[in-house]
Amino acid sequence: MNIGIVCYPTFGGSGVMATELGKALAEKGHMVHFITYQQPVRLSGFYTNIFYHEVRIPHYPLFDYPPYETTLASTMVDVALNHQLDLLHVHYAIPHASAAYMAKQILRKKGKNIPVITTLHGTDITLVGKDKTFEPVVTFSINESDAITAVSNHLQKETFKYFNIEKEIHVIYNFVDIQRFNKKPLEAFRKAIAPNDEKIITHASNFRKVKRIKDVIDVFHLIQQKIPAKLLMVGDGPDRPEAEEQCRLLGLMESVRFLGKQQEIEEILAISDLFLLPSEYESFGLSALEAMASGVPVLSTNAGGLTEINRDGITGYLANVGDVNGMAKIGSELLGNKSLLLQMKTAAAEHALQFDIEKIVPEYEALYRQCVAK
Ligand code: GMT
């Protein structure tokens, strides 16, 4: 099939998922066309079946706001016609689903019918979508999609609860490439981070409010009073300066490393003992799944779809949002119990197999086939 993928090209989970999906589809012989405003971060190097089309927004002094959605729709039309696309798969409802609707109508006038598949990733529904200024367009463009998918049962339910959706929403979970994350730890790297054999705790996100970065530092602060530990903070975003200040005030700068945005997250996870994800909400929690695939137990909240992937007491622990003391207590107990830690590491890696790329990508292909055949 010739598949057009529209996504945010950034480090966010939706862009990562969309890019990994495109790469997997290309490997299976499909022609994949990414349509984004920047080269997706997980798309480096040359792939025979992958094409990248940049959405170029002309800057006229006339416009206070560059008309991104219009340019995106026009690029979708251009790519669909010139590369004989069979379908458009858009990730994140805003503004991709509405731009796809526009592109679909233009293509129809030109005699080409193209199905649009919209994947809902989370904040497009739970944070941004519910906003009254977006809701009518979000509801309309989701309903106009030929197929809708959500990344967890929880997100599916939330979407039905807050929007008047008249169609089925298929749940297709986030996935992980087990081969990539199943890495042996680099001992020299581990030694450089934890020279005295401290436990290594890792957090990775885009440091937005929803991730509760302050809780990450507070939980770590309490854990390292009981267990010698280091914290690796992977990623970047608006709450990073505050987090660094919090570490300075708590005297933690020696034990916490802010690594910024990292491409080789699997190398970092391979040397980690525990992954912390105290989010206010996660529709799924892709970073937790990547940790589990690397054999790292996850200490997360029980918010949103996290309960669908992190099995309490088996692959890690679930806690209430904001329960810093509770998280610190179970975190230190786990890190101080060698055999339990080993058992959880194994269970996390085993559980991640359920979300292997080889199992999930065929679910998208089956949906594509259904839409194209209609
Ligand atoms: O978590 C983020 O801030 C990034 C966000 C995004 O939209 O790119 O991630 C969302 O989509 C991921 C992929 O489907 C999910 O694994 C994340 O849980 C979800 N984030 C939230 O719901 C907060």
Coordinates of C-alpha atoms and ligand atoms in Angstrom, one line a residue:
M1 CA 0.0 0.0 0.0
N2 CA 1.0 3.6 -0.4
I3 CA 0.5 5.2 3.0
G4 CA 0.6 8.8 4.0
I5 CA 1.5 9.5 7.6
V6 CA 0.9 12.8 9.3
C7 CA 2.3 13.4 12.8
Y8 CA 4.1 15.8 15.0
P9 CA 7.8 15.2 14.2
T10 CA 9.0 15.9 17.8
F11 CA 10.1 13.7 20.7
G12 CA 6.5 13.4 22.0
G13 CA 5.0 9.9 22.1
S14 CA 2.6 10.4 19.3
G15 CA 5.3 11.4 16.9
V16 CA 7.6 8.6 18.0
M17 CA 4.7 6.0 17.6
A18 CA 3.8 7.3 14.1
T19 CA 7.4 7.3 13.0
E20 CA 8.1 3.8 14.3
L21 CA 4.9 2.6 12.7
G22 CA 6.0 4.1 9.4
K23 CA 9.4 2.5 9.6
A24 CA 7.8 -0.9 10.4
L25 CA 5.3 -0.6 7.5
A26 CA 8.1 0.3 5.1
E27 CA 10.1 -2.8 6.3
K28 CA 7.0 -4.9 5.4
G29 CA 7.1 -3.5 1.8
H30 CA 4.7 -0.6 2.0
M31 CA 5.6 2.8 0.6
V32 CA 5.4 5.3 3.4
H33 CA 5.2 9.0 2.9
F34 CA 5.7 11.2 6.0
I35 CA 4.0 14.6 5.7
T36 CA 5.3 16.9 8.5
Y37 CA 6.8 20.3 9.1
Q38 CA 10.2 18.8 10.1
Q39 CA 12.0 15.5 9.6
P40 CA 10.6 13.3 12.4
V41 CA 13.2 12.8 15.2
R42 CA 13.1 9.0 15.0
L43 CA 13.6 9.1 11.2
S44 CA 17.3 9.4 10.5
G45 CA 19.2 7.7 7.8
F46 CA 18.0 6.4 4.4
Y47 CA 15.1 4.0 3.9
T48 CA 14.3 2.7 0.5
N49 CA 10.5 2.8 1.0
I50 CA 10.2 6.0 3.0
F51 CA 9.6 9.4 1.6
Y52 CA 9.6 12.7 3.6
H53 CA 7.5 15.6 2.4
E54 CA 8.0 18.8 4.3
V55 CA 5.0 21.1 4.9
R56 CA 6.4 24.5 4.1
I57 CA 4.5 27.4 5.5
P58 CA 4.9 30.6 3.5
H59 CA 5.5 33.6 5.8
Y60 CA 3.6 36.6 4.6
P61 CA 3.8 39.7 6.8
L62 CA 0.1 39.9 6.1
F63 CA -0.7 37.0 8.4
D64 CA -0.4 37.3 12.2
Y65 CA -0.7 33.5 12.4
P66 CA 0.9 31.3 9.7
P67 CA -1.9 29.1 8.1
Y68 CA -0.4 25.8 9.0
E69 CA -3.5 23.7 8.6
T70 CA -4.2 25.0 5.1
T71 CA -0.7 24.3 4.0
L72 CA -0.8 20.9 5.6
A73 CA -4.1 20.0 3.7
S74 CA -2.6 21.2 0.4
T75 CA 0.5 19.1 0.9
M76 CA -1.6 16.1 1.7
V77 CA -3.5 16.7 -1.6
D78 CA -0.3 17.0 -3.5
V79 CA 1.3 13.9 -2.1
A80 CA -1.9 11.8 -2.4
L81 CA -2.2 12.7 -6.1
N82 CA 1.5 12.5 -7.1
H83 CA 2.3 9.4 -5.1
Q84 CA -1.0 7.5 -5.5
L85 CA -1.7 7.3 -1.8
D86 CA -4.1 4.6 -0.8
L87 CA -4.8 6.1 2.6
L88 CA -3.9 8.9 5.0
H89 CA -3.1 8.0 8.6
V90 CA -3.1 11.0 10.9
H91 CA -1.8 10.9 14.4
Y92 CA -3.1 13.4 17.0
A93 CA -6.5 14.9 16.3
I94 CA -5.5 18.6 16.3
P95 CA -5.1 19.9 13.7
H96 CA -4.3 16.7 11.7
A97 CA -7.7 15.2 11.5
S98 CA -9.4 18.4 10.4
A99 CA -6.7 19.1 7.8
A100 CA -7.1 15.5 6.6
Y101 CA -10.9 16.1 6.2
M102 CA -10.2 19.2 4.1
A103 CA -7.7 17.2 2.0
K104 CA -10.2 14.4 1.5
Q105 CA -12.9 16.7 0.3
I106 CA -10.5 18.4 -2.2
L107 CA -9.3 15.0 -3.4
R108 CA -12.9 13.8 -3.9
K109 CA -13.6 16.8 -6.2
K110 CA -10.6 15.7 -8.1
G111 CA -12.0 12.2 -8.5
K112 CA -9.9 10.5 -5.8
N113 CA -11.4 8.8 -2.8
I114 CA -9.0 8.3 0.0
P115 CA -9.8 6.9 3.5
V116 CA -8.6 8.8 6.5
I117 CA -7.6 6.9 9.7
T118 CA -7.2 9.1 12.8
T119 CA -5.3 7.8 15.8
L120 CA -6.0 9.5 19.1
H121 CA -3.0 9.7 21.4
G122 CA -4.2 11.3 24.6
T123 CA -3.7 15.0 25.2
D124 CA -5.4 15.7 21.8
I125 CA -8.6 14.4 23.7
T126 CA -8.0 14.8 27.4
L127 CA -6.3 18.2 27.5
V128 CA -6.6 20.1 24.3
G129 CA -9.6 18.5 22.6
K130 CA -12.0 19.1 25.5
D131 CA -11.2 22.8 25.3
K132 CA -14.3 24.6 24.0
T133 CA -12.3 26.5 21.4
F134 CA -11.4 23.2 19.7
E135 CA -14.2 20.8 20.7
P136 CA -16.6 21.3 17.7
V137 CA -13.8 20.8 15.1
V138 CA -12.3 17.8 17.0
T139 CA -15.7 16.1 17.3
F140 CA -16.5 16.7 13.6
S141 CA -13.2 15.6 12.2
I142 CA -13.1 12.5 14.4
N143 CA -16.6 11.6 13.2
E144 CA -15.6 12.2 9.6
S145 CA -12.6 9.9 9.8
D146 CA -13.1 6.5 8.0
A147 CA -11.6 4.8 11.0
I148 CA -10.6 5.9 14.5
T149 CA -8.1 4.3 16.8
A150 CA -7.2 5.1 20.4
V151 CA -4.0 3.9 22.1
S152 CA -5.7 2.4 25.2
N153 CA -9.2 1.3 26.5
H154 CA -9.0 4.2 28.9
L155 CA -8.6 6.8 26.1
Q156 CA -11.3 5.1 24.1
K157 CA -13.7 5.5 27.0
E158 CA -12.7 9.1 27.7
T159 CA -13.3 10.0 24.1
F160 CA -16.8 8.5 24.2
K161 CA -17.4 10.3 27.5
Y162 CA -16.4 13.8 26.4
F163 CA -17.2 13.9 22.7
N164 CA -20.3 12.9 20.8
I165 CA -18.7 10.2 18.7
E166 CA -20.9 8.2 16.4
K167 CA -18.4 5.6 15.3
E168 CA -16.5 2.7 16.6
I169 CA -13.1 3.5 18.2
H170 CA -10.7 0.6 17.7
V171 CA -8.2 0.2 20.5
I172 CA -4.7 -0.4 19.1
Y173 CA -2.1 -0.2 21.8
N174 CA 1.3 1.5 21.6
F175 CA 4.0 -0.9 20.7
V176 CA 7.7 -1.4 21.1
D177 CA 10.5 -2.9 19.1
I178 CA 11.6 -5.6 21.6
Q179 CA 14.8 -6.3 19.6
R180 CA 15.9 -2.7 19.9
F181 CA 15.2 -2.4 23.7
N182 CA 16.5 -5.8 24.7
K183 CA 20.0 -4.5 25.2
K184 CA 22.8 -5.6 27.4
P185 CA 24.0 -2.9 29.8
L186 CA 27.3 -1.2 28.9
E187 CA 29.3 -1.7 32.0
A188 CA 31.5 1.3 31.4
F189 CA 28.5 3.6 31.0
R190 CA 26.9 2.2 34.2
K191 CA 30.2 2.8 36.1
A192 CA 30.4 6.4 34.8
I193 CA 26.9 7.1 36.1
A194 CA 27.1 5.1 39.3
P195 CA 30.7 4.6 40.2
N196 CA 29.9 3.2 43.7
D197 CA 27.3 0.8 42.4
E198 CA 24.4 3.0 43.3
K199 CA 21.0 2.1 41.9
I200 CA 20.0 4.0 38.8
I201 CA 16.6 5.5 38.6
T202 CA 15.4 7.0 35.2
H203 CA 12.7 9.3 34.1
A204 CA 12.0 10.3 30.5
S205 CA 9.4 12.7 29.2
N206 CA 8.9 16.1 27.7
F207 CA 8.9 17.8 31.2
R208 CA 5.4 19.2 30.9
K209 CA 3.1 19.8 33.8
V210 CA 1.2 16.6 33.2
K211 CA 4.4 14.6 33.9
R212 CA 4.7 16.0 37.5
I213 CA 8.4 16.5 37.3
K214 CA 8.5 17.9 40.8
D215 CA 7.2 14.5 42.1
V216 CA 10.0 12.7 40.2
I217 CA 12.6 14.7 42.1
D218 CA 10.7 14.5 45.5
V219 CA 10.4 10.7 45.2
F220 CA 14.1 10.4 44.3
H221 CA 15.1 12.6 47.2
L222 CA 13.3 10.4 49.6
I223 CA 14.6 7.1 48.0
Q224 CA 18.2 8.2 48.1
Q225 CA 18.0 8.8 51.8
K226 CA 17.5 5.1 52.2
I227 CA 19.3 3.6 49.2
P228 CA 22.4 4.9 47.4
A229 CA 21.0 6.0 44.0
K230 CA 21.4 8.2 41.0
L231 CA 18.7 9.8 38.9
L232 CA 18.8 10.2 35.2
M233 CA 16.4 12.8 33.8
V234 CA 16.0 12.2 30.0
G235 CA 14.2 14.8 27.8
D236 CA 13.5 18.4 28.0
G237 CA 10.6 20.8 28.2
P238 CA 9.1 23.7 30.1
D239 CA 9.4 22.3 33.6
R240 CA 13.2 21.6 33.4
P241 CA 14.5 24.8 34.8
E242 CA 12.2 24.5 37.9
A243 CA 13.3 20.9 38.3
E244 CA 17.0 21.9 38.2
E245 CA 16.3 24.6 40.8
Q246 CA 14.6 22.0 43.0
C247 CA 17.6 19.7 42.8
R248 CA 19.9 22.6 43.7
L249 CA 17.8 23.5 46.7
L250 CA 17.7 19.9 47.9
G251 CA 21.4 19.5 47.3
L252 CA 20.9 16.8 44.7
M253 CA 23.0 18.1 41.8
E254 CA 25.6 15.5 42.4
S255 CA 23.1 12.6 42.2
V256 CA 20.9 13.9 39.4
R257 CA 22.0 14.1 35.8
F258 CA 19.8 16.0 33.3
L259 CA 20.7 14.4 30.0
G260 CA 18.4 16.4 27.7
K261 CA 16.8 14.9 24.6
Q262 CA 18.4 11.5 23.7
Q263 CA 18.2 9.4 20.6
E264 CA 19.7 6.2 22.2
I265 CA 17.2 5.9 25.1
E266 CA 17.7 2.1 25.0
E267 CA 21.3 2.4 26.2
I268 CA 20.1 4.5 29.1
L269 CA 17.3 2.1 30.0
A270 CA 19.7 -0.8 29.8
I271 CA 21.7 0.5 32.8
S272 CA 18.6 1.5 34.8
D273 CA 17.1 -0.3 37.8
L274 CA 13.8 1.6 38.1
F275 CA 11.7 3.8 35.8
L276 CA 9.7 6.6 37.5
L277 CA 6.5 7.9 35.8
P278 CA 4.4 9.9 38.3
S279 CA 2.2 11.5 35.6
E280 CA -1.1 13.2 36.3
Y281 CA -2.4 11.4 33.2
E282 CA -1.1 9.0 30.5
S283 CA -3.3 7.7 27.8
F284 CA -0.9 4.8 27.6
G285 CA 2.7 5.7 28.7
L286 CA 5.0 4.7 25.9
S287 CA 8.1 5.6 27.9
A288 CA 7.0 3.1 30.6
L289 CA 6.6 0.4 28.0
E290 CA 10.1 1.1 26.5
A291 CA 11.4 0.8 30.1
M292 CA 9.7 -2.5 30.6
A293 CA 11.0 -3.8 27.3
S294 CA 14.4 -3.0 28.6
G295 CA 13.8 -5.1 31.7
V296 CA 13.2 -2.1 34.0
P297 CA 10.4 -2.2 36.5
V298 CA 8.1 0.8 36.4
L299 CA 7.0 2.9 39.4
S300 CA 4.1 4.9 38.0
T301 CA 0.7 6.4 38.9
N302 CA -2.5 4.6 38.3
A303 CA -3.7 7.3 36.0
G304 CA -5.4 6.7 32.6
G305 CA -4.1 3.8 30.6
L306 CA -1.1 3.1 32.8
T307 CA -3.0 0.4 34.6
E308 CA -3.4 -1.4 31.2
I309 CA 0.4 -1.8 30.9
N310 CA 2.0 -1.7 34.3
R311 CA 0.9 -4.6 36.4
D312 CA 0.9 -3.6 40.1
G313 CA 3.2 -5.8 42.1
I314 CA 4.4 -7.7 39.0
T315 CA 6.0 -5.4 36.5
G316 CA 6.4 -2.5 38.9
Y317 CA 4.0 -0.6 41.2
L318 CA 1.0 1.7 40.8
A319 CA 0.4 4.6 43.1
N320 CA -2.2 7.4 43.4
V321 CA -1.3 10.7 41.7
G322 CA 0.8 12.8 44.1
D323 CA 1.5 10.1 46.6
V324 CA 5.1 10.9 46.8
N325 CA 5.7 9.2 50.1
G326 CA 4.0 6.0 49.0
M327 CA 6.0 5.9 45.8
A328 CA 9.3 6.6 47.7
K329 CA 8.5 3.8 50.2
I330 CA 7.8 1.1 47.6
G331 CA 10.6 2.4 45.4
S332 CA 13.2 2.0 48.2
E333 CA 11.8 -1.3 49.3
L334 CA 12.1 -2.7 45.8
L335 CA 15.6 -1.3 45.2
G336 CA 16.7 -2.7 48.5
N337 CA 15.5 -6.2 47.8
K338 CA 17.8 -7.9 45.3
S339 CA 15.7 -10.9 44.5
L340 CA 12.4 -9.0 44.1
L341 CA 14.1 -6.5 41.9
L342 CA 15.5 -9.3 39.7
Q343 CA 12.1 -11.0 39.6
M344 CA 10.4 -7.7 38.6
K345 CA 12.9 -6.9 35.9
T346 CA 12.2 -10.3 34.3
A347 CA 8.5 -9.9 34.6
A348 CA 8.6 -6.4 33.1
A349 CA 10.5 -7.7 30.1
E350 CA 8.2 -10.6 29.7
H351 CA 5.0 -8.5 29.9
A352 CA 6.4 -6.0 27.3
L353 CA 6.3 -8.9 24.8
Q354 CA 2.6 -8.5 24.6
F355 CA 3.2 -5.1 23.0
D356 CA 5.8 -6.2 20.5
I357 CA 5.9 -4.3 17.2
E358 CA 5.4 -7.7 15.4
K359 CA 2.0 -8.1 17.1
I360 CA 0.6 -4.6 16.9
V361 CA 1.6 -3.4 13.5
P362 CA -0.5 -6.1 11.8
E363 CA -3.5 -4.7 13.6
Y364 CA -3.0 -1.3 11.8
E365 CA -2.5 -3.2 8.5
A366 CA -5.8 -5.1 8.9
L367 CA -7.6 -1.8 9.6
Y368 CA -6.0 -0.2 6.5
R369 CA -7.1 -3.1 4.4
Q370 CA -10.7 -2.8 5.7
C371 CA -10.8 1.0 5.0
V372 CA -9.3 0.6 1.5
A373 CA -11.7 -2.2 0.6
K374 CA -14.8 -0.1 1.5
Ligands
GMT1 O1 3.2 12.4 26.8 C1 3.3 13.4 26.1 O2 3.4 14.5 26.5 C2 3.4 13.2 24.6 C3 2.1 12.7 24.1 C4 2.0 13.1 22.6 O3 0.9 13.4 22.3 O4 2.9 12.9 21.8 O5 2.1 11.3 24.3 C5 0.8 10.8 24.3 O6 0.8 9.8 23.3 C6 1.7 8.7 23.5 C7 1.7 7.8 22.3 O7 0.4 7.3 22.0 C8 1.2 7.9 24.8 O8 2.0 6.8 25.1 C9 1.3 8.9 26.0 O9 0.8 8.3 27.1 C10 0.4 10.2 25.7 N1 0.6 11.2 26.7 C11 -0.4 11.5 27.5 O10 -1.5 11.0 27.5 C12 0.0 12.6 28.5

